[in-house]
Coordinates of C-alpha atoms and ligand atoms in Angstrom, one line a residue:
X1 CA -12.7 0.0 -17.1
X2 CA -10.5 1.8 -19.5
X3 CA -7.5 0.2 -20.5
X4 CA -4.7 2.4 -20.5
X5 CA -0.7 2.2 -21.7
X6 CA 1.6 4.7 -20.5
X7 CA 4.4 6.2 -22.7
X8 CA 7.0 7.6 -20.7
X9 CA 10.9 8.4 -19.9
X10 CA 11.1 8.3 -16.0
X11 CA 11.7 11.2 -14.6
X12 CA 10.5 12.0 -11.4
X13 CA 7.3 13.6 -12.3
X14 CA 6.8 10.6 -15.0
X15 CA 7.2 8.0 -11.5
X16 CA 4.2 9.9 -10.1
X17 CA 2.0 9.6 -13.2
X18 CA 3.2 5.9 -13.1
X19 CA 2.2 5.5 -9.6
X20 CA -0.9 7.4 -10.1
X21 CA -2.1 4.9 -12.5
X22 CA -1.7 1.9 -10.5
X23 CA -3.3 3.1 -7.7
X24 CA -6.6 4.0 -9.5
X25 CA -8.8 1.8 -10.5
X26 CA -10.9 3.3 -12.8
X27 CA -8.0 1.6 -15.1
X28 CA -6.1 -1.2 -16.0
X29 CA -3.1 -0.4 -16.9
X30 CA -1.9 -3.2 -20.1
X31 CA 1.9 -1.6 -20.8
X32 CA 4.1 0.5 -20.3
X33 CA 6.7 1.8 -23.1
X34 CA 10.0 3.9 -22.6
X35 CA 11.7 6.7 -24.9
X36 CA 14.9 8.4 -24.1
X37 CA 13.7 11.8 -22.7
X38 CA 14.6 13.2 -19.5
X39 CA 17.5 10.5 -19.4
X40 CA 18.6 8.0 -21.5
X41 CA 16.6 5.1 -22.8
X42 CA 18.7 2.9 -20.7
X43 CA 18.0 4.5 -17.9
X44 CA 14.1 5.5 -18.5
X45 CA 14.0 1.8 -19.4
X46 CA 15.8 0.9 -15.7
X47 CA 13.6 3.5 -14.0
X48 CA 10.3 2.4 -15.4
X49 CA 10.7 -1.0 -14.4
X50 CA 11.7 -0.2 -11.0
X51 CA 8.9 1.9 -10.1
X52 CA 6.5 -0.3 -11.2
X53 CA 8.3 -2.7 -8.9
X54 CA 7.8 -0.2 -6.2
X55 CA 4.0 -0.1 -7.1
X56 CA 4.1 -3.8 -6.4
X57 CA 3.6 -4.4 -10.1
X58 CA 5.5 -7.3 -11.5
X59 CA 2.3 -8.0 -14.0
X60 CA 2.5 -5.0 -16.4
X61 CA 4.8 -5.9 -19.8
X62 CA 7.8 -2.8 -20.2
X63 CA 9.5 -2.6 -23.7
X64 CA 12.0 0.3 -24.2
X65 CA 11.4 2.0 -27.6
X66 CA 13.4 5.2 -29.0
X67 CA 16.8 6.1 -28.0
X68 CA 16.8 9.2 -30.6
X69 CA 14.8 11.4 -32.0
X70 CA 13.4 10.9 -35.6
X71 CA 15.5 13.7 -37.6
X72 CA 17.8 16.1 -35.4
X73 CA 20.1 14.9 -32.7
X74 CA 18.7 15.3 -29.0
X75 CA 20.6 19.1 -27.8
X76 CA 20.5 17.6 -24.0
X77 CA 18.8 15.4 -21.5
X78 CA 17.0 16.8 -18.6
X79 CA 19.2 15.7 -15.6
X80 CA 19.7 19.2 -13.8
X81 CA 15.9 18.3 -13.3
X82 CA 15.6 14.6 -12.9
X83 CA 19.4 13.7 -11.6
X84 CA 21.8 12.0 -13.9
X85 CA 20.1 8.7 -13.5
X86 CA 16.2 10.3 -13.3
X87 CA 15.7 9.7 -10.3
X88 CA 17.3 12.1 -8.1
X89 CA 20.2 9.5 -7.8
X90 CA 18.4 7.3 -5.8
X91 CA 17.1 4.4 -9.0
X92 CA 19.6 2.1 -6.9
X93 CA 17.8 1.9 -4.0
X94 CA 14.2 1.1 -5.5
X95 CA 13.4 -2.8 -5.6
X96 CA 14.2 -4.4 -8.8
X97 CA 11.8 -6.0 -10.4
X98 CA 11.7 -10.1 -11.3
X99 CA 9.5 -9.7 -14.6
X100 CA 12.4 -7.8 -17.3
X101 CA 11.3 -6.8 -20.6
X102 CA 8.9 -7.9 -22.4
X103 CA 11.4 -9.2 -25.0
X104 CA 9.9 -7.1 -28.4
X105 CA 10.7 -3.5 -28.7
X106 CA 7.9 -0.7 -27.9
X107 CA 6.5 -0.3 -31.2
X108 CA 5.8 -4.1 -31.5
X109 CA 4.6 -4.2 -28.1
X110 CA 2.4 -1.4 -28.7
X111 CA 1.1 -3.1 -32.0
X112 CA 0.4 -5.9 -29.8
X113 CA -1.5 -4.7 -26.8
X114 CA -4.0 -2.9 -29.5
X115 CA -4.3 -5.9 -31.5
X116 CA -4.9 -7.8 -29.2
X117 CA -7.3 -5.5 -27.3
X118 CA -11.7 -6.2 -27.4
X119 CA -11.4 -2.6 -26.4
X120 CA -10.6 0.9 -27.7
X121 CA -7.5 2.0 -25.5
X122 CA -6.1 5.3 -24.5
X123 CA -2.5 5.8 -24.5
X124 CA -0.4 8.6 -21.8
X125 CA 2.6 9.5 -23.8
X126 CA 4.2 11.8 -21.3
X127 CA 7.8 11.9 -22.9
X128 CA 8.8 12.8 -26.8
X129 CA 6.5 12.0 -29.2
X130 CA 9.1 9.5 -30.9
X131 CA 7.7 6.0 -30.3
X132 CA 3.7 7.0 -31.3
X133 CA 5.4 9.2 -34.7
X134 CA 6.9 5.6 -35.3
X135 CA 3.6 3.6 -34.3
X136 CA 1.1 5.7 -36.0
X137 CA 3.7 5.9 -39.5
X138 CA 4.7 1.9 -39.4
X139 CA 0.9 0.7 -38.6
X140 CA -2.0 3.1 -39.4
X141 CA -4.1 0.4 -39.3
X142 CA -3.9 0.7 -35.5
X143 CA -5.3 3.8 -35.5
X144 CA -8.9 2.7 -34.3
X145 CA -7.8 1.4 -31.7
X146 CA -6.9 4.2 -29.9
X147 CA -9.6 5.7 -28.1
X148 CA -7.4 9.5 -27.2
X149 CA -4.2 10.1 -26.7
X150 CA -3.4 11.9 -23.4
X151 CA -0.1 14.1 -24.3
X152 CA 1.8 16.0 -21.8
X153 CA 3.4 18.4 -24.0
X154 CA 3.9 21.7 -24.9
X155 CA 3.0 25.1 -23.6
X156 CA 0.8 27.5 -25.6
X157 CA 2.1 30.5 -23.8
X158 CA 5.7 29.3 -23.9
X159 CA 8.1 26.8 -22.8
X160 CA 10.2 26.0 -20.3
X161 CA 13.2 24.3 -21.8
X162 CA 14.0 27.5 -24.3
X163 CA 11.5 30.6 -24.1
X164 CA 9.5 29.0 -26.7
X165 CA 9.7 25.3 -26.3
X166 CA 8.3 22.5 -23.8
X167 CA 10.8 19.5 -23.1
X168 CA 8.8 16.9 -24.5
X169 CA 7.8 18.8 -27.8
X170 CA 11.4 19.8 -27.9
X171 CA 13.0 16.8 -27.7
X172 CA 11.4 15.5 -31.1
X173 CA 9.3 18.2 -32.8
X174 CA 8.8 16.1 -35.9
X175 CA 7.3 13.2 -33.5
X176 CA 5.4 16.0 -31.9
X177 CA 4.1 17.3 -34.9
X178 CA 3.3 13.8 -37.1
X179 CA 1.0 13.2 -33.8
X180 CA -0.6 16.1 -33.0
X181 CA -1.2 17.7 -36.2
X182 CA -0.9 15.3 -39.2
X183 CA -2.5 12.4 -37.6
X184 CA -6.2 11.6 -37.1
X185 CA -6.1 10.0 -33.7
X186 CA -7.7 11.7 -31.3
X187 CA -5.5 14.2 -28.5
X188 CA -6.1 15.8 -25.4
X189 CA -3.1 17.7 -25.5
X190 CA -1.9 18.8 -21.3
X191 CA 0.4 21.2 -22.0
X192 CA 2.3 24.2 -19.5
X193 CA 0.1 26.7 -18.7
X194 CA -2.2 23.8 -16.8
X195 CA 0.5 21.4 -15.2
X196 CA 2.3 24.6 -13.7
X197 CA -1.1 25.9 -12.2
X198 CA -1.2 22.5 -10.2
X199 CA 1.8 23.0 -8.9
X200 CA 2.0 21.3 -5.3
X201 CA 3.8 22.9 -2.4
X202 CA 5.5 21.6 0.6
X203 CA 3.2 20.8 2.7
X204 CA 1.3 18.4 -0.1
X205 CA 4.7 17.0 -0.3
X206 CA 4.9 16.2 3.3
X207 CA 1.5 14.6 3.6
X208 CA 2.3 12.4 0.8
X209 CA 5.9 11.4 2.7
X210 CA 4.1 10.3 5.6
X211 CA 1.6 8.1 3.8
X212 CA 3.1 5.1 3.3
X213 CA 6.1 3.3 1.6
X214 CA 4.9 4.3 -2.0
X215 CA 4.3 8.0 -0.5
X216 CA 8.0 8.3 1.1
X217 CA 9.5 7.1 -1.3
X218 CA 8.2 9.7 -4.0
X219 CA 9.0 12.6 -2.0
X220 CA 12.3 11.0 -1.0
X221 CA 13.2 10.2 -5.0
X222 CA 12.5 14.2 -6.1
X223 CA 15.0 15.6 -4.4
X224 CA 16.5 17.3 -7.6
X225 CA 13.5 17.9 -8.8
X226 CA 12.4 20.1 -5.4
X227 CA 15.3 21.8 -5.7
X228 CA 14.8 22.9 -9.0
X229 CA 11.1 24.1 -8.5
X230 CA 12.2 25.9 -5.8
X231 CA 14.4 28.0 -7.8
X232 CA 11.5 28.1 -10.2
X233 CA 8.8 28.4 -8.9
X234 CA 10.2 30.4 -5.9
X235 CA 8.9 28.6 -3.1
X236 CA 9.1 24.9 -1.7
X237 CA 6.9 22.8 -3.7
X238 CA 6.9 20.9 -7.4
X239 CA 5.0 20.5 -11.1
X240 CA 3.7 17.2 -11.5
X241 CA 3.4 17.7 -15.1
X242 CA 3.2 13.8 -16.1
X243 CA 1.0 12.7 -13.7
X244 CA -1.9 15.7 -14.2
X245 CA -2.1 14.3 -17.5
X246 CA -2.7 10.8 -16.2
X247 CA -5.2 12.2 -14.1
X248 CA -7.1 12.8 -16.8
X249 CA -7.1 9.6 -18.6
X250 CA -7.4 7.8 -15.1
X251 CA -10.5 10.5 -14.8
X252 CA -11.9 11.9 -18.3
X253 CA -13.4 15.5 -17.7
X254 CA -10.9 16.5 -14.5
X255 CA -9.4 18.7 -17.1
X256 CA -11.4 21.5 -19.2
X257 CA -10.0 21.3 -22.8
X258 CA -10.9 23.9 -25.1
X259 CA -10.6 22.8 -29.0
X260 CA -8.0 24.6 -31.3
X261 CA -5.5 23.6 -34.2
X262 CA -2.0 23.5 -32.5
X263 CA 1.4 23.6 -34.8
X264 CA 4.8 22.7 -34.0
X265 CA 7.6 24.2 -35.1
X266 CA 10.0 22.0 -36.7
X267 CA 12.4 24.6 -37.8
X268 CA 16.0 24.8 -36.4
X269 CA 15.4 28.7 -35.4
X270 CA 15.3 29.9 -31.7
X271 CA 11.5 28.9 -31.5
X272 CA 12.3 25.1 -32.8
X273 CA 9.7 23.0 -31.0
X274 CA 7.0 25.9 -29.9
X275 CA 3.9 24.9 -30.3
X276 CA 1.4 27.0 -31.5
X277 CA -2.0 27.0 -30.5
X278 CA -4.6 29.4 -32.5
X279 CA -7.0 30.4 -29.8
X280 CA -8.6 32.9 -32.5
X281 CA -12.3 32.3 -34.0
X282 CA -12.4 29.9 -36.4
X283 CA -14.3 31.9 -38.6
X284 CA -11.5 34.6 -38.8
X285 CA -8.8 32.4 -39.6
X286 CA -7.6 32.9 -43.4
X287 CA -6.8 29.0 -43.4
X288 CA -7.7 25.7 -42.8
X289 CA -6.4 23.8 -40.2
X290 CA -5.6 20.5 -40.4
X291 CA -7.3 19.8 -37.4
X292 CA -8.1 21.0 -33.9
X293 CA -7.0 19.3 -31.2
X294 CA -8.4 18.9 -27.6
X295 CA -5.9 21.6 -25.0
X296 CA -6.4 21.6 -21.3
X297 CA -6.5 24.8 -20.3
X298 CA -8.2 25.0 -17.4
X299 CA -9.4 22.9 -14.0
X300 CA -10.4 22.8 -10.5
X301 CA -7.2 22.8 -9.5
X302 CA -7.6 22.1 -5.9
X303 CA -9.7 19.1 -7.1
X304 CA -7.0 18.3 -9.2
X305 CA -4.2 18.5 -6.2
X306 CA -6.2 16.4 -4.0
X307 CA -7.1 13.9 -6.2
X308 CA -3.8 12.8 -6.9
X309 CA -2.8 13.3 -3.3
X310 CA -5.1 11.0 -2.5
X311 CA -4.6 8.4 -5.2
X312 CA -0.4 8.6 -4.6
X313 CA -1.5 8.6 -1.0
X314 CA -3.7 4.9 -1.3
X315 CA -1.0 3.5 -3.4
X316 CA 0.9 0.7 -0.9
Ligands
BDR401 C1 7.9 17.3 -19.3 O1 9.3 17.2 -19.4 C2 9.9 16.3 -18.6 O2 11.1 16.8 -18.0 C3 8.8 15.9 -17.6 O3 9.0 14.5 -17.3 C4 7.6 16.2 -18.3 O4 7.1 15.1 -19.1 C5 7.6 18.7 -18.7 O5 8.0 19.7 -19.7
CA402 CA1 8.1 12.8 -18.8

């Protein structure tokens, strides 16, 4: 069983990739960290808690990491997306959880689960980059632990936040680019262009609602979110950007990744946080990359759709 920690900054689509995980048992999930992100860390913190309370699980140790990026200030949370408390306004209402923090902050916690793990784990960082930049910089002797890192991030054909940039990149492009370009660990990188092609619509949303109490509450906690995928996507239904990455690490090989270097632009121009991905031949490129990375590009995406419709669906 592979023995997964999720890095996250709940966020509505973050709460589905959260739920996603306990509900499938090809894992066990050991942690979960927080990052400020879509809201702030007090809130992610709050939120992440909560809906693993929801998921009935009091078991998994939270610690909240990074409240800031590494260099620049943070330009602005997401909460036209999420709501100003993440959750559509409705974190209130979800059953708090008895187990608080774990007591040590997410790069100690982090430290510890791979220390302390027989096993190579894979790690779901579906928020900035901040806490594994800090991780991988602080203790590189961690480093073989980690069997992949499963990033949401980016967009190789552009972003969403700005023309150029994708939030999580955006938030902290020098996390984003210690991880995914100057590191050695591993990435399957889930960016854009695949978690908007699994888009779900309406009436995925309204099977899901009438599943169960996990179900109903999901739909019922993205109302913010619909609304703003309707505008952009221009039709009832939502991206579930966090939790298609999950479904890879909960199921390797769901995704079709297709190897390539990938920058990040760290500069404080108009295209700050793009990430570039070099689709050419390697044999034509004039320079050597520092490394290639794994991007999912492509999927079954009705396979994709109903397998986390199903999962969120047997999650009670
Ligand atoms: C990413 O940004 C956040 O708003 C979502 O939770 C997701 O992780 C998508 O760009
Ligand atoms: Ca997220």
């Amino acid at each position: 069983m592979t023995r997964l920690i999720i890095d996250t900054d709940p966020g509505i689509d973050d709460a589905y990739a959260i739920a996603l995980a306990c509900a499938s048992p090809e894992v066990e999930l050991i942690g979960v960290t927080t990052v400020f992100g879509n809201v702030g860390l007090a809130d992610t913190t709050r939120n992440a808690l909560r809906v693993l309370a929801l998921c009935g699980r009091e078991d998994v140790p939270v610690a909240a990491g990074a409240d800031r990026p590494l260099v620049q200030p943070h330009p602005h949370l997401a909460v036209h997306v999420h709501g100003e408390d993440g959750l559509s306004g409705l974190a209130d209402t979800l059953p708090e959880r008895a187990t608080g923090l774990a007591g040590v902050d997410a790069v100690s916690m982090l430290v510890r689960l791979l220390e302390e793990s027989s096993e190579p784990v894979v790690i779901a960082p579906i928020g900035p980059l901040t806490n594994i930049a800090l991780l991988l910089a602080a203790h590189p002797g961690v480093r073989s632990k980690i069997e992949r890192l499963v990033v949401m991030g980016g967009g190789i054909d552009g972003g969403n936040v700005t023309a150029a940039a994708e939030f999580n990149v955006w938030s902290d492009p020098e996390a984003a680019r210690r991880v995914l370009v100057e590191e050695s660990v591993p990435v399957t990188l889930v960016p854009l262009d695949l978690t908007t092609r699994c888009a779900v619509d309406g009436a995925w949303l309204d099977r899901l609602g009438t599943s169960g109490a996990v179900g109903e509450t999901l739909v019922r906690m993205s109302g913010t979110y619909r609304e703003h995928y309707q505008q952009a996507l221009g039709r009832d239904g939502i991206v579930i950007h966090d939790a298609v990455a999950v479904a890879e690490a909960v199921r390797p090989g769901i995704l079709r990744t297709t190897r390539m270097p990938v920058d990040v632009d760290c500069g404080l121009g108009p295209s700050r946080g793009m990430t570039i991905g070099d689709r050419r031949d390697h044999r034509v490129r004039i320079y050597e990359a520092p490394r290639e990375i794994d991007v999912a590009l492509d999927a079954d995406l009705d396979e994709v759709r109903a397998f986390l419709g199903s999962r969120l669906a047997g999650v009670h």
